Amino acid sequence: MNDLGPAPIAAPTLDLDTIRAQFPILAEPIHGKRLAYLDNAATTQKPLAVLHALDDYYRHANANVHRAVHELAARATSRYEGARDRIAAFFSTQREQIVFTRGTTESINIVARCFLLPRLSPGDEVLITGMEHHSNIVPWQLVGAKVVAAPVLDDGSLDLDAWRGLISPRTKLISVVQVSNSLGTINPIADMIAAAKAHGIPVLVDGAQAIAHSRVDLSTLGADFYCGSAHKTFGPTGCGFLWARSEHYESMIPWLGGGDMIRTVSFEHSTWNEVPYKFEAGTPDISGAIGFAASLDWIEQVGLDAIAAHEHELLEYGTAALAQIDGLRMIGTARHKAGILSFVIDQAHPHDVGAILDQDGVAVRTGHHCTMPLMHRFGVPATIRASLAVYNGRDDIDQLATALRKACRLLR
Amino acid sequence: MQGDTAAHDDRIEALAETFEMLGDWEERYRYLIELGRKLPPLPDDEHNDANKVNGCMSQVWLQSEALPGPPQTLRFLGDSDAHIVKGLIALLFEIVSGRTPQQILDTDVSAVFTRLGLENHITMNRRNGFYSMVERIRRLAASAAQADAR
């Protein structure tokens, strides 16, 4: 409660029971226990709206897109392209700038292969941060760039001064995660984009952990590339998007060749279809795109502000609850943080803790979270990570805390 | 040989009886952790890369030794930084250590662990290092059996 200032504007509220009722899997008993699903940074569960969209597509509209003139092909094309419109609207951008991919990983690889590689000279660098996912490290290495990582401070926030100091004439691209999957740290991407612009360096923002939790306006963000994955926004797995400035798309030679991405083909020479199609060779993940759009509709319906307020409140509750557990050390305590609780416990290996939690119906991730350099930075081989989504409540945190105490008793 | 196989089966029967008596998962885990604590230690210098078994979440080491016999038997030492995995290793060694290569190859480890209610640790998470350990033991047994046949 804020007693000091003027009454705060009432945070938008949401009705947890109504929301949970839309996620059938949350009612699934696990080892006979109530499920506390706290592995949302890995993937989110899917609401009925998404399940229905997928089911309806296969029942009433399944055909290949962009090709035949029959009625089903028209329905499939209209839903698939409608999904592109929906996604563009969600991020306040143009439909031509949304390329469907398999997810964030593929999107970053496209930028590495089609944008960076042709511009790369020996010794050129990509500036990242010490908290990047492997998918924002390895693609740059695969095309031969030198990866330079800015250090992470003890609280898990980026050392912004050091980051600025690492921008050099050799920096060909800056790539940064908006929200760290391992720590929850929210990076100051607006400031970072402004700094990059001052040096004329293009910026990629990995939005995988951000887009289901806060509003992203690509018309004003100023980034050059942005990407995300449907399965982290309550949508299907295997689908995501790349967003890029139109001039970049125009300059990029496609990576995958095949059907749908061409205008003309002869044995001597082929020409490419227009953007975004030139980057979508082969039959795309049609149902995935449709499910993705349905998931964004669902998010919009609940309200991103209400989601953000709910998750923030729960993060504070969870942080306080876990602080009560003897020997628990939180990894990542940045001031600007999303709903991720990453921690280690004295004398309790994360794998053992994860196995014990599982028996009590608590689903968390244990491991290095695809951020090995970051684990090394904090001197731990792995952490236990509880990551929040809109359907989580205090009961999930309480169930986690109780199970953690049991794990401590068993393991010490 | 017949007697050996019977003794081998007896070990599995005894384990199954113990696990039946244990009841709920908490007791089973407590027992596993206890087994892990009693696992004969792997010497420090054997915690090396050659003995390391690939795993994602926990570190696992396996050292093997062939005792000429006859009959030739394989003996194993191992370790893990995770207590439950260490307990699984102790259980695995109870089933396969000190046995002949052929006995090891004839043992369906997955079936035994399923019987003990621990199937998740073998089938579900192939990356926890323990699964790789079972695979490595089978490979060692297979090459020892082959050498024996020559």
Coordinates of C-alpha atoms in Angstrom, one line a residue:
Chain A
M1 CA 0.0 0.0 0.0
N2 CA 1.2 3.5 -0.8
D3 CA 0.4 5.8 2.1
L4 CA 2.7 8.5 1.2
G5 CA 1.7 9.8 -2.2
P6 CA -1.6 10.3 -3.9
A7 CA -3.7 7.2 -4.3
P8 CA -2.1 5.2 -7.1
I9 CA -4.2 4.5 -10.2
A10 CA -5.9 1.2 -9.5
A11 CA -4.0 -1.5 -11.4
P12 CA -6.1 -3.4 -13.9
T13 CA -7.2 -6.6 -12.2
L14 CA -7.8 -10.0 -13.6
D15 CA -9.9 -12.9 -12.4
L16 CA -7.5 -15.8 -12.0
D17 CA -10.2 -18.5 -11.9
T18 CA -11.7 -17.3 -15.2
I19 CA -8.2 -17.3 -16.8
R20 CA -7.3 -20.7 -15.4
A21 CA -10.5 -22.2 -16.7
Q22 CA -9.3 -21.4 -20.2
F23 CA -6.2 -23.6 -19.8
P24 CA -7.4 -27.2 -19.6
I25 CA -3.9 -28.6 -18.9
L26 CA -3.7 -26.7 -15.6
A27 CA -6.3 -29.0 -14.3
E28 CA -4.2 -32.1 -15.1
P29 CA -3.1 -33.8 -11.9
I30 CA 0.7 -34.5 -11.8
H31 CA 1.8 -37.5 -9.7
G32 CA -1.7 -37.1 -8.1
K33 CA -0.9 -33.5 -7.1
R34 CA -2.2 -30.1 -8.2
L35 CA 0.0 -28.8 -11.0
A36 CA 1.9 -25.6 -10.3
Y37 CA 3.3 -24.8 -13.7
L38 CA 6.2 -22.5 -13.3
D39 CA 8.2 -23.2 -16.4
N40 CA 6.7 -20.5 -18.6
A41 CA 10.0 -19.1 -19.8
A42 CA 10.6 -22.5 -21.5
T43 CA 7.1 -22.6 -22.9
T44 CA 3.6 -21.4 -22.0
Q45 CA 0.4 -23.4 -21.8
K46 CA -2.3 -22.9 -24.5
P47 CA -5.7 -21.5 -23.8
L48 CA -8.9 -22.9 -25.4
A49 CA -9.0 -20.0 -27.9
V50 CA -5.7 -21.3 -29.4
L51 CA -6.8 -24.9 -29.2
H52 CA -10.0 -24.0 -31.0
A53 CA -8.3 -22.0 -33.6
L54 CA -6.0 -24.9 -34.5
D55 CA -8.9 -27.4 -34.5
D56 CA -11.1 -25.2 -36.5
Y57 CA -8.4 -24.6 -39.1
Y58 CA -7.9 -28.3 -39.6
R59 CA -11.6 -29.1 -39.6
H60 CA -12.8 -26.3 -41.9
A61 CA -9.9 -24.7 -43.8
N62 CA -7.0 -27.0 -44.3
A63 CA -5.2 -26.6 -47.6
N64 CA -1.9 -25.2 -48.8
V65 CA -1.6 -21.5 -49.0
H66 CA -0.9 -19.1 -51.9
R67 CA -1.5 -21.7 -54.6
A68 CA -4.7 -23.2 -55.7
V69 CA -8.0 -21.4 -56.5
H70 CA -10.3 -23.8 -54.7
E71 CA -12.3 -22.7 -51.7
L72 CA -10.3 -24.4 -49.0
A73 CA -7.1 -22.9 -50.4
A74 CA -8.7 -19.5 -50.2
R75 CA -9.7 -20.0 -46.6
A76 CA -6.3 -21.3 -45.6
T77 CA -4.6 -18.3 -47.4
S78 CA -7.0 -15.8 -45.9
R79 CA -6.5 -17.2 -42.3
Y80 CA -2.7 -17.4 -42.7
E81 CA -2.4 -13.9 -44.1
G82 CA -4.9 -12.7 -41.6
A83 CA -2.6 -14.0 -38.9
R84 CA 0.2 -11.9 -40.4
D85 CA -2.1 -8.8 -40.2
R86 CA -2.9 -9.7 -36.6
I87 CA 0.7 -10.0 -35.6
A88 CA 1.7 -6.8 -37.4
A89 CA -1.2 -4.9 -35.6
F90 CA -0.1 -6.4 -32.2
F91 CA 3.3 -4.9 -32.6
S92 CA 2.2 -1.7 -34.4
T93 CA 4.0 -2.5 -37.6
Q94 CA 3.3 -3.3 -41.3
R95 CA 2.4 -6.8 -42.4
E96 CA 5.2 -6.9 -45.0
Q97 CA 7.7 -6.6 -42.2
I98 CA 6.5 -9.8 -40.5
V99 CA 8.3 -13.0 -41.8
F100 CA 7.1 -16.2 -40.3
T101 CA 9.9 -18.4 -39.0
R102 CA 10.2 -21.5 -36.8
G103 CA 10.9 -19.2 -33.9
T104 CA 13.3 -16.7 -32.4
T105 CA 16.3 -19.0 -33.0
E106 CA 15.6 -19.3 -36.7
S107 CA 15.0 -15.5 -36.9
I108 CA 18.4 -14.7 -35.5
N109 CA 20.0 -17.3 -37.8
I110 CA 18.4 -15.6 -40.8
V111 CA 19.8 -12.2 -39.8
A112 CA 23.2 -13.8 -39.2
R113 CA 23.2 -15.6 -42.6
C114 CA 21.4 -13.1 -44.9
F115 CA 22.2 -9.8 -43.3
L116 CA 25.5 -10.0 -41.4
L117 CA 27.5 -12.5 -43.4
P118 CA 27.6 -10.6 -46.7
R119 CA 28.8 -7.5 -44.7
L120 CA 31.4 -9.3 -42.7
S121 CA 35.1 -8.8 -42.9
P122 CA 37.7 -10.8 -40.9
G123 CA 37.9 -9.5 -37.3
D124 CA 34.4 -7.9 -37.4
E125 CA 32.5 -8.1 -34.2
V126 CA 29.0 -8.6 -33.0
L127 CA 28.4 -7.0 -29.6
I128 CA 26.1 -8.9 -27.3
T129 CA 25.7 -9.1 -23.5
G130 CA 26.8 -11.7 -21.0
M131 CA 23.3 -12.8 -20.4
E132 CA 22.4 -13.9 -24.0
H133 CA 20.8 -17.2 -24.8
H134 CA 22.9 -19.6 -26.9
S135 CA 20.7 -18.7 -29.8
N136 CA 22.1 -15.1 -29.7
I137 CA 25.7 -16.3 -29.5
V138 CA 26.1 -19.3 -31.8
P139 CA 24.5 -18.0 -35.0
W140 CA 27.1 -15.1 -35.0
Q141 CA 29.9 -17.6 -34.5
L142 CA 28.6 -19.8 -37.3
V143 CA 29.0 -17.0 -39.8
G144 CA 32.5 -16.2 -38.6
A145 CA 31.9 -13.1 -36.6
K146 CA 33.8 -12.4 -33.4
V147 CA 31.4 -12.3 -30.5
V148 CA 32.1 -9.6 -27.9
A149 CA 30.0 -9.9 -24.7
A150 CA 29.5 -7.0 -22.3
P151 CA 29.8 -7.9 -18.7
V152 CA 26.9 -8.5 -16.3
L153 CA 26.9 -6.9 -12.9
D154 CA 26.5 -8.9 -9.6
D155 CA 22.7 -8.1 -9.5
G156 CA 22.3 -9.6 -13.0
S157 CA 21.9 -6.2 -14.7
L158 CA 24.0 -5.2 -17.7
D159 CA 27.1 -3.1 -17.1
L160 CA 25.9 -0.4 -19.4
D161 CA 29.1 1.7 -19.2
A162 CA 31.2 -1.3 -20.1
W163 CA 28.8 -2.1 -22.9
R164 CA 29.2 1.4 -24.4
G165 CA 32.9 1.1 -24.1
L166 CA 32.9 -2.1 -26.2
I167 CA 31.2 -0.4 -29.2
S168 CA 34.1 -0.1 -31.7
P169 CA 34.6 0.5 -35.4
R170 CA 34.7 -3.3 -35.8
T171 CA 31.2 -3.6 -34.4
K172 CA 29.0 -4.7 -37.3
L173 CA 25.9 -5.5 -35.3
I174 CA 24.6 -5.2 -31.8
S175 CA 22.3 -7.9 -30.5
V176 CA 20.6 -7.9 -27.2
V177 CA 18.0 -9.8 -25.3
Q178 CA 15.1 -7.7 -24.1
V179 CA 14.4 -9.8 -21.1
S180 CA 16.9 -12.4 -19.8
N181 CA 15.4 -15.9 -19.8
S182 CA 17.8 -17.0 -17.0
L183 CA 17.6 -13.9 -14.7
G184 CA 14.5 -12.0 -15.7
T185 CA 16.6 -8.8 -16.1
I186 CA 14.9 -6.2 -18.3
N187 CA 17.6 -4.5 -20.4
P188 CA 17.3 -0.8 -21.2
I189 CA 16.9 -1.5 -24.9
A190 CA 15.6 2.1 -25.8
D191 CA 18.9 3.6 -24.5
M192 CA 20.9 0.9 -26.1
I193 CA 19.2 1.4 -29.5
A194 CA 19.9 5.1 -29.2
A195 CA 23.5 4.5 -28.5
A196 CA 23.8 2.1 -31.4
K197 CA 22.1 4.6 -33.7
A198 CA 24.6 7.3 -32.7
H199 CA 27.3 4.9 -34.1
G200 CA 25.2 3.9 -37.1
I201 CA 25.3 0.3 -36.0
P202 CA 22.2 -1.9 -36.6
V203 CA 20.5 -3.5 -33.6
L204 CA 18.7 -6.8 -33.2
V205 CA 16.4 -7.3 -30.2
D206 CA 15.6 -10.8 -29.0
G207 CA 12.1 -10.4 -27.7
A208 CA 11.3 -14.0 -26.9
Q209 CA 10.8 -13.5 -23.2
A210 CA 9.2 -10.0 -23.5
I211 CA 6.2 -10.1 -25.9
A212 CA 3.8 -12.0 -23.7
H213 CA 4.5 -9.8 -20.7
S214 CA 4.8 -6.2 -21.9
R215 CA 3.8 -4.1 -24.8
V216 CA 6.2 -3.8 -27.7
D217 CA 5.7 -1.0 -30.3
L218 CA 7.9 -1.7 -33.3
S219 CA 6.9 1.5 -35.0
T220 CA 8.7 3.6 -32.3
L221 CA 11.3 1.1 -30.9
G222 CA 13.9 2.0 -33.4
A223 CA 15.5 -1.4 -33.7
D224 CA 16.6 -2.9 -37.0
F225 CA 15.6 -6.5 -36.2
Y226 CA 13.2 -7.9 -33.7
C227 CA 12.1 -11.5 -33.1
G228 CA 9.9 -13.7 -31.0
S229 CA 8.3 -17.1 -30.7
A230 CA 4.6 -18.1 -30.6
H231 CA 5.0 -20.8 -28.0
K232 CA 6.0 -18.3 -25.4
T233 CA 2.9 -16.2 -26.0
F234 CA 0.4 -19.1 -25.3
G235 CA 0.6 -20.1 -29.0
P236 CA 1.8 -23.2 -30.7
T237 CA 5.4 -24.5 -30.8
G238 CA 7.4 -24.3 -34.1
C239 CA 6.2 -20.8 -35.1
G240 CA 7.6 -17.4 -34.6
F241 CA 8.5 -14.3 -36.5
L242 CA 11.3 -12.0 -37.7
W243 CA 10.6 -8.3 -38.0
A244 CA 13.1 -6.1 -39.9
R245 CA 13.3 -2.7 -41.5
S246 CA 12.1 -2.9 -45.1
E247 CA 15.4 -1.7 -46.5
H248 CA 17.2 -4.5 -44.8
Y249 CA 14.8 -7.1 -46.1
E250 CA 15.3 -5.7 -49.6
S251 CA 19.0 -6.0 -49.3
M252 CA 19.0 -9.6 -48.0
I253 CA 19.4 -12.6 -50.3
P254 CA 17.1 -15.4 -49.1
W255 CA 18.6 -18.3 -47.2
L256 CA 16.2 -21.1 -48.0
G257 CA 15.2 -21.6 -51.6
G258 CA 12.2 -23.5 -52.8
G259 CA 8.5 -23.1 -53.5
D260 CA 6.6 -19.9 -52.8
M261 CA 9.7 -17.7 -52.4
I262 CA 10.3 -17.2 -56.1
R263 CA 8.8 -15.1 -58.8
T264 CA 10.4 -16.9 -61.8
V265 CA 12.5 -20.0 -62.0
S266 CA 14.5 -21.2 -65.0
F267 CA 17.5 -23.5 -65.1
E268 CA 19.7 -20.5 -65.8
H269 CA 18.3 -18.0 -63.4
S270 CA 15.6 -17.4 -60.7
T271 CA 14.1 -14.3 -59.3
W272 CA 12.7 -13.8 -55.8
N273 CA 9.2 -13.1 -54.7
E274 CA 8.5 -9.9 -52.8
V275 CA 9.1 -9.5 -49.0
P276 CA 8.0 -11.2 -46.8
Y277 CA 7.4 -14.2 -49.1
K278 CA 11.0 -14.4 -50.3
F279 CA 12.0 -15.6 -46.9
E280 CA 9.2 -18.2 -46.5
A281 CA 10.3 -21.0 -48.8
G282 CA 8.2 -24.2 -48.7
T283 CA 4.9 -24.8 -47.1
P284 CA 4.8 -22.7 -43.9
D285 CA 3.5 -23.6 -40.5
I286 CA 0.0 -22.4 -41.5
S287 CA -1.8 -23.7 -38.4
G288 CA 1.1 -22.4 -36.2
A289 CA 0.7 -18.8 -37.6
I290 CA -3.1 -19.0 -37.1
G291 CA -2.6 -20.3 -33.5
F292 CA -0.1 -17.5 -32.9
A293 CA -2.6 -14.9 -34.0
A294 CA -5.3 -16.4 -31.8
S295 CA -2.9 -16.3 -28.8
L296 CA -2.3 -12.6 -29.4
D297 CA -6.0 -12.0 -29.6
W298 CA -6.3 -13.8 -26.3
I299 CA -3.6 -11.7 -24.7
E300 CA -5.2 -8.5 -26.0
Q301 CA -8.5 -9.6 -24.5
V302 CA -7.0 -10.1 -21.1
G303 CA -5.0 -7.0 -21.4
L304 CA -1.2 -6.6 -21.5
D305 CA -1.3 -4.0 -18.7
A306 CA -3.3 -6.3 -16.4
I307 CA -1.0 -9.2 -17.2
A308 CA 2.1 -7.0 -16.5
A309 CA 0.6 -5.8 -13.2
H310 CA -0.4 -9.3 -12.1
E311 CA 3.0 -10.7 -12.9
H312 CA 4.8 -7.9 -11.1
E313 CA 2.8 -8.4 -8.0
L314 CA 3.5 -12.1 -8.1
L315 CA 7.2 -11.6 -8.7
E316 CA 7.3 -9.5 -5.5
Y317 CA 5.4 -12.1 -3.6
G318 CA 7.6 -14.9 -4.8
T319 CA 10.8 -13.0 -4.2
A320 CA 9.7 -12.4 -0.5
A321 CA 8.5 -16.0 -0.1
L322 CA 11.7 -17.6 -1.4
A323 CA 13.8 -15.2 0.7
Q324 CA 12.4 -17.1 3.7
I325 CA 14.0 -20.4 2.6
D326 CA 17.2 -21.2 4.4
G327 CA 20.3 -21.2 2.2
L328 CA 18.6 -20.0 -0.9
R329 CA 20.5 -17.5 -3.1
M330 CA 18.6 -15.6 -5.8
I331 CA 20.6 -15.3 -9.0
G332 CA 19.4 -12.1 -10.7
T333 CA 18.1 -9.3 -8.5
A334 CA 18.1 -6.4 -11.0
R335 CA 15.8 -3.5 -10.2
H336 CA 14.1 -3.9 -13.6
K337 CA 13.0 -7.5 -13.7
A338 CA 10.4 -9.6 -15.3
G339 CA 8.7 -12.6 -13.7
I340 CA 11.6 -15.0 -13.4
L341 CA 12.9 -16.4 -10.1
S342 CA 16.3 -18.1 -10.6
F343 CA 18.1 -19.4 -7.6
V344 CA 20.4 -22.0 -6.1
I345 CA 20.2 -23.7 -2.7
D346 CA 23.1 -24.6 -0.5
Q347 CA 23.8 -28.4 -0.5
A348 CA 21.0 -29.1 -2.9
H349 CA 21.8 -29.8 -6.5
P350 CA 19.3 -28.2 -8.9
H351 CA 18.7 -31.6 -10.6
D352 CA 17.7 -33.1 -7.2
V353 CA 15.6 -30.2 -6.3
G354 CA 13.8 -30.3 -9.7
A355 CA 13.1 -34.1 -9.3
I356 CA 11.7 -33.6 -5.8
L357 CA 9.6 -30.6 -6.9
D358 CA 8.2 -32.6 -9.8
Q359 CA 6.8 -35.2 -7.4
D360 CA 4.9 -32.5 -5.7
G361 CA 3.4 -31.3 -8.9
V362 CA 5.7 -28.2 -9.3
A363 CA 7.1 -27.8 -12.8
V364 CA 10.3 -25.7 -12.8
R365 CA 13.3 -25.7 -15.1
T366 CA 16.6 -26.8 -13.7
G367 CA 19.8 -26.5 -15.7
H368 CA 21.9 -23.9 -17.4
H369 CA 18.9 -22.5 -19.4
C370 CA 21.0 -22.4 -22.6
T371 CA 23.1 -19.6 -21.0
M372 CA 26.3 -21.4 -20.1
P373 CA 28.5 -18.3 -20.1
L374 CA 26.1 -16.6 -17.7
M375 CA 26.1 -19.6 -15.3
H376 CA 29.9 -19.4 -15.4
R377 CA 29.7 -15.7 -14.6
F378 CA 27.8 -16.5 -11.4
G379 CA 29.9 -19.5 -10.6
V380 CA 27.1 -22.0 -10.7
P381 CA 26.7 -25.0 -13.0
A382 CA 22.9 -24.6 -13.1
T383 CA 20.0 -22.9 -11.3
I384 CA 16.5 -23.7 -10.4
R385 CA 14.2 -21.4 -12.3
A386 CA 10.5 -20.6 -11.6
S387 CA 9.1 -18.4 -14.4
L388 CA 5.7 -16.8 -14.2
A389 CA 2.8 -16.3 -16.5
V390 CA -0.6 -14.7 -16.3
Y391 CA -2.3 -17.9 -14.9
N392 CA 0.0 -18.3 -12.0
G393 CA -1.1 -17.2 -8.5
R394 CA 0.1 -17.0 -5.0
D395 CA -1.0 -20.6 -4.5
D396 CA 1.6 -21.7 -7.1
I397 CA 4.3 -19.8 -5.2
D398 CA 3.2 -21.3 -1.9
Q399 CA 3.2 -24.8 -3.4
L400 CA 6.7 -24.1 -4.7
A401 CA 8.0 -22.8 -1.4
T402 CA 6.5 -25.8 0.5
A403 CA 8.1 -28.3 -2.0
L404 CA 11.4 -26.5 -1.7
R405 CA 11.4 -26.9 2.0
K406 CA 10.7 -30.6 1.6
A407 CA 13.6 -30.8 -0.9
C408 CA 15.9 -29.1 1.6
R409 CA 14.9 -31.6 4.3
L410 CA 15.5 -34.6 2.0
L411 CA 18.8 -33.4 0.6
R412 CA 20.6 -32.0 3.6
Chain B
M1 CA 26.5 -70.3 -14.4
Q2 CA 23.0 -71.1 -13.5
G3 CA 23.7 -70.3 -9.9
D4 CA 25.1 -66.9 -10.9
T5 CA 22.1 -65.9 -12.9
A6 CA 19.9 -66.9 -10.0
A7 CA 21.9 -64.8 -7.6
H8 CA 21.7 -61.9 -10.0
D9 CA 17.9 -62.3 -10.2
D10 CA 17.7 -62.5 -6.5
R11 CA 19.4 -59.1 -6.2
I12 CA 16.7 -57.6 -8.4
E13 CA 14.0 -59.4 -6.4
A14 CA 15.4 -58.0 -3.2
L15 CA 15.5 -54.5 -4.6
A16 CA 11.9 -54.8 -5.8
E17 CA 10.8 -55.9 -2.4
T18 CA 12.6 -53.1 -0.7
F19 CA 11.0 -50.5 -3.0
E20 CA 7.6 -52.0 -2.5
M21 CA 8.0 -51.6 1.3
L22 CA 9.1 -48.0 0.9
G23 CA 5.7 -46.8 -0.3
D24 CA 5.4 -43.2 -1.3
W25 CA 7.9 -41.2 -3.4
E26 CA 9.3 -39.3 -0.5
E27 CA 10.5 -42.5 1.1
R28 CA 11.8 -43.9 -2.2
Y29 CA 13.8 -40.7 -2.7
R30 CA 15.1 -40.7 0.8
Y31 CA 16.2 -44.3 0.3
L32 CA 17.9 -43.4 -3.0
I33 CA 19.7 -40.5 -1.5
E34 CA 20.9 -42.8 1.3
L35 CA 22.1 -45.3 -1.2
G36 CA 24.0 -42.5 -3.0
R37 CA 25.7 -41.5 0.3
K38 CA 26.9 -45.1 0.8
L39 CA 28.2 -45.5 -2.8
P40 CA 31.9 -46.4 -2.6
P41 CA 33.8 -43.2 -3.4
L42 CA 35.4 -42.7 -6.8
P43 CA 39.0 -41.5 -6.3
D44 CA 39.5 -37.8 -7.0
D45 CA 41.8 -38.4 -10.0
E46 CA 39.2 -40.6 -11.6
H47 CA 36.9 -37.6 -11.9
N48 CA 38.5 -37.0 -15.3
D49 CA 37.2 -36.3 -18.8
A50 CA 37.7 -39.9 -19.9
N51 CA 35.4 -41.1 -17.2
K52 CA 32.9 -38.3 -17.6
V53 CA 29.5 -39.3 -19.0
N54 CA 27.6 -36.7 -21.1
G55 CA 24.8 -35.2 -19.2
C56 CA 23.0 -31.9 -19.2
M57 CA 21.8 -31.2 -15.7
S58 CA 24.2 -33.1 -13.5
Q59 CA 27.7 -34.3 -13.8
V60 CA 28.3 -38.1 -13.9
W61 CA 31.5 -40.2 -13.9
L62 CA 31.9 -43.9 -14.5
Q63 CA 35.1 -46.0 -14.1
S64 CA 35.2 -49.6 -15.0
E65 CA 37.5 -52.4 -14.2
A66 CA 37.6 -56.0 -15.7
L67 CA 38.4 -58.8 -13.3
P68 CA 39.9 -61.7 -15.3
G69 CA 38.1 -64.4 -13.3
P70 CA 37.1 -66.9 -14.7
P71 CA 34.5 -66.0 -15.4
Q72 CA 35.5 -62.5 -16.3
T73 CA 33.4 -59.9 -14.5
L74 CA 33.1 -56.1 -14.8
R75 CA 33.3 -53.9 -11.7
F76 CA 32.2 -50.3 -11.7
L77 CA 32.8 -47.2 -9.6
G78 CA 30.9 -43.9 -10.2
D79 CA 29.9 -40.6 -8.9
S80 CA 27.6 -37.6 -9.5
D81 CA 27.3 -34.2 -8.0
A82 CA 23.5 -34.7 -7.7
H83 CA 22.4 -36.9 -4.8
I84 CA 19.4 -38.6 -6.5
V85 CA 21.5 -39.4 -9.5
K86 CA 24.2 -40.8 -7.2
G87 CA 21.5 -43.0 -5.7
L88 CA 20.4 -44.2 -9.1
I89 CA 24.0 -45.0 -9.8
A90 CA 24.3 -47.1 -6.6
L91 CA 21.1 -48.9 -7.6
L92 CA 22.4 -49.6 -11.1
F93 CA 25.7 -50.9 -9.7
E94 CA 23.8 -53.2 -7.4
I95 CA 22.3 -54.7 -10.5
V96 CA 25.3 -54.8 -12.9
S97 CA 28.5 -54.4 -11.0
G98 CA 30.5 -57.6 -10.4
R99 CA 28.6 -59.4 -13.1
T100 CA 29.8 -61.1 -16.3
P101 CA 29.5 -59.1 -19.5
Q102 CA 26.8 -61.5 -20.8
Q103 CA 24.8 -61.1 -17.6
I104 CA 25.0 -57.3 -18.0
L105 CA 23.9 -57.5 -21.6
D106 CA 21.0 -59.8 -20.5
T107 CA 19.8 -57.3 -17.9
D108 CA 17.0 -55.1 -19.0
V109 CA 17.9 -52.1 -16.8
S110 CA 14.8 -50.1 -18.0
A111 CA 12.5 -53.0 -17.0
V112 CA 14.1 -53.2 -13.5
F113 CA 13.8 -49.4 -13.0
T114 CA 10.3 -49.5 -14.2
R115 CA 9.5 -52.2 -11.6
L116 CA 11.0 -50.0 -8.9
G117 CA 8.8 -47.1 -10.0
L118 CA 11.8 -45.1 -11.2
E119 CA 11.2 -45.3 -15.0
N120 CA 11.1 -41.5 -15.3
H121 CA 14.7 -41.3 -14.5
I122 CA 15.6 -43.6 -17.4
T123 CA 13.1 -42.9 -20.1
M124 CA 11.9 -39.4 -19.6
N125 CA 15.1 -37.5 -19.2
R126 CA 17.7 -39.0 -21.5
R127 CA 19.9 -36.0 -20.8
N128 CA 20.4 -36.4 -17.1
G129 CA 23.6 -38.3 -17.6
F130 CA 22.3 -41.4 -15.9
Y131 CA 20.8 -42.7 -19.2
S132 CA 24.2 -42.2 -20.9
M133 CA 25.8 -44.2 -18.1
V134 CA 23.5 -47.1 -18.7
E135 CA 24.4 -46.9 -22.4
R136 CA 28.1 -46.8 -21.7
I137 CA 28.0 -49.8 -19.4
R138 CA 26.2 -51.8 -22.1
R139 CA 28.9 -50.8 -24.6
L140 CA 31.7 -51.8 -22.2
A141 CA 29.9 -55.1 -21.6
A142 CA 29.4 -55.7 -25.3
S143 CA 33.1 -55.2 -26.1
A144 CA 34.2 -57.3 -23.1
A145 CA 31.9 -60.1 -24.3
Q146 CA 33.3 -59.9 -27.8
A147 CA 36.9 -60.0 -26.5
D148 CA 35.9 -63.1 -24.4
A149 CA 34.5 -64.9 -27.4
R150 CA 37.8 -64.5 -29.4

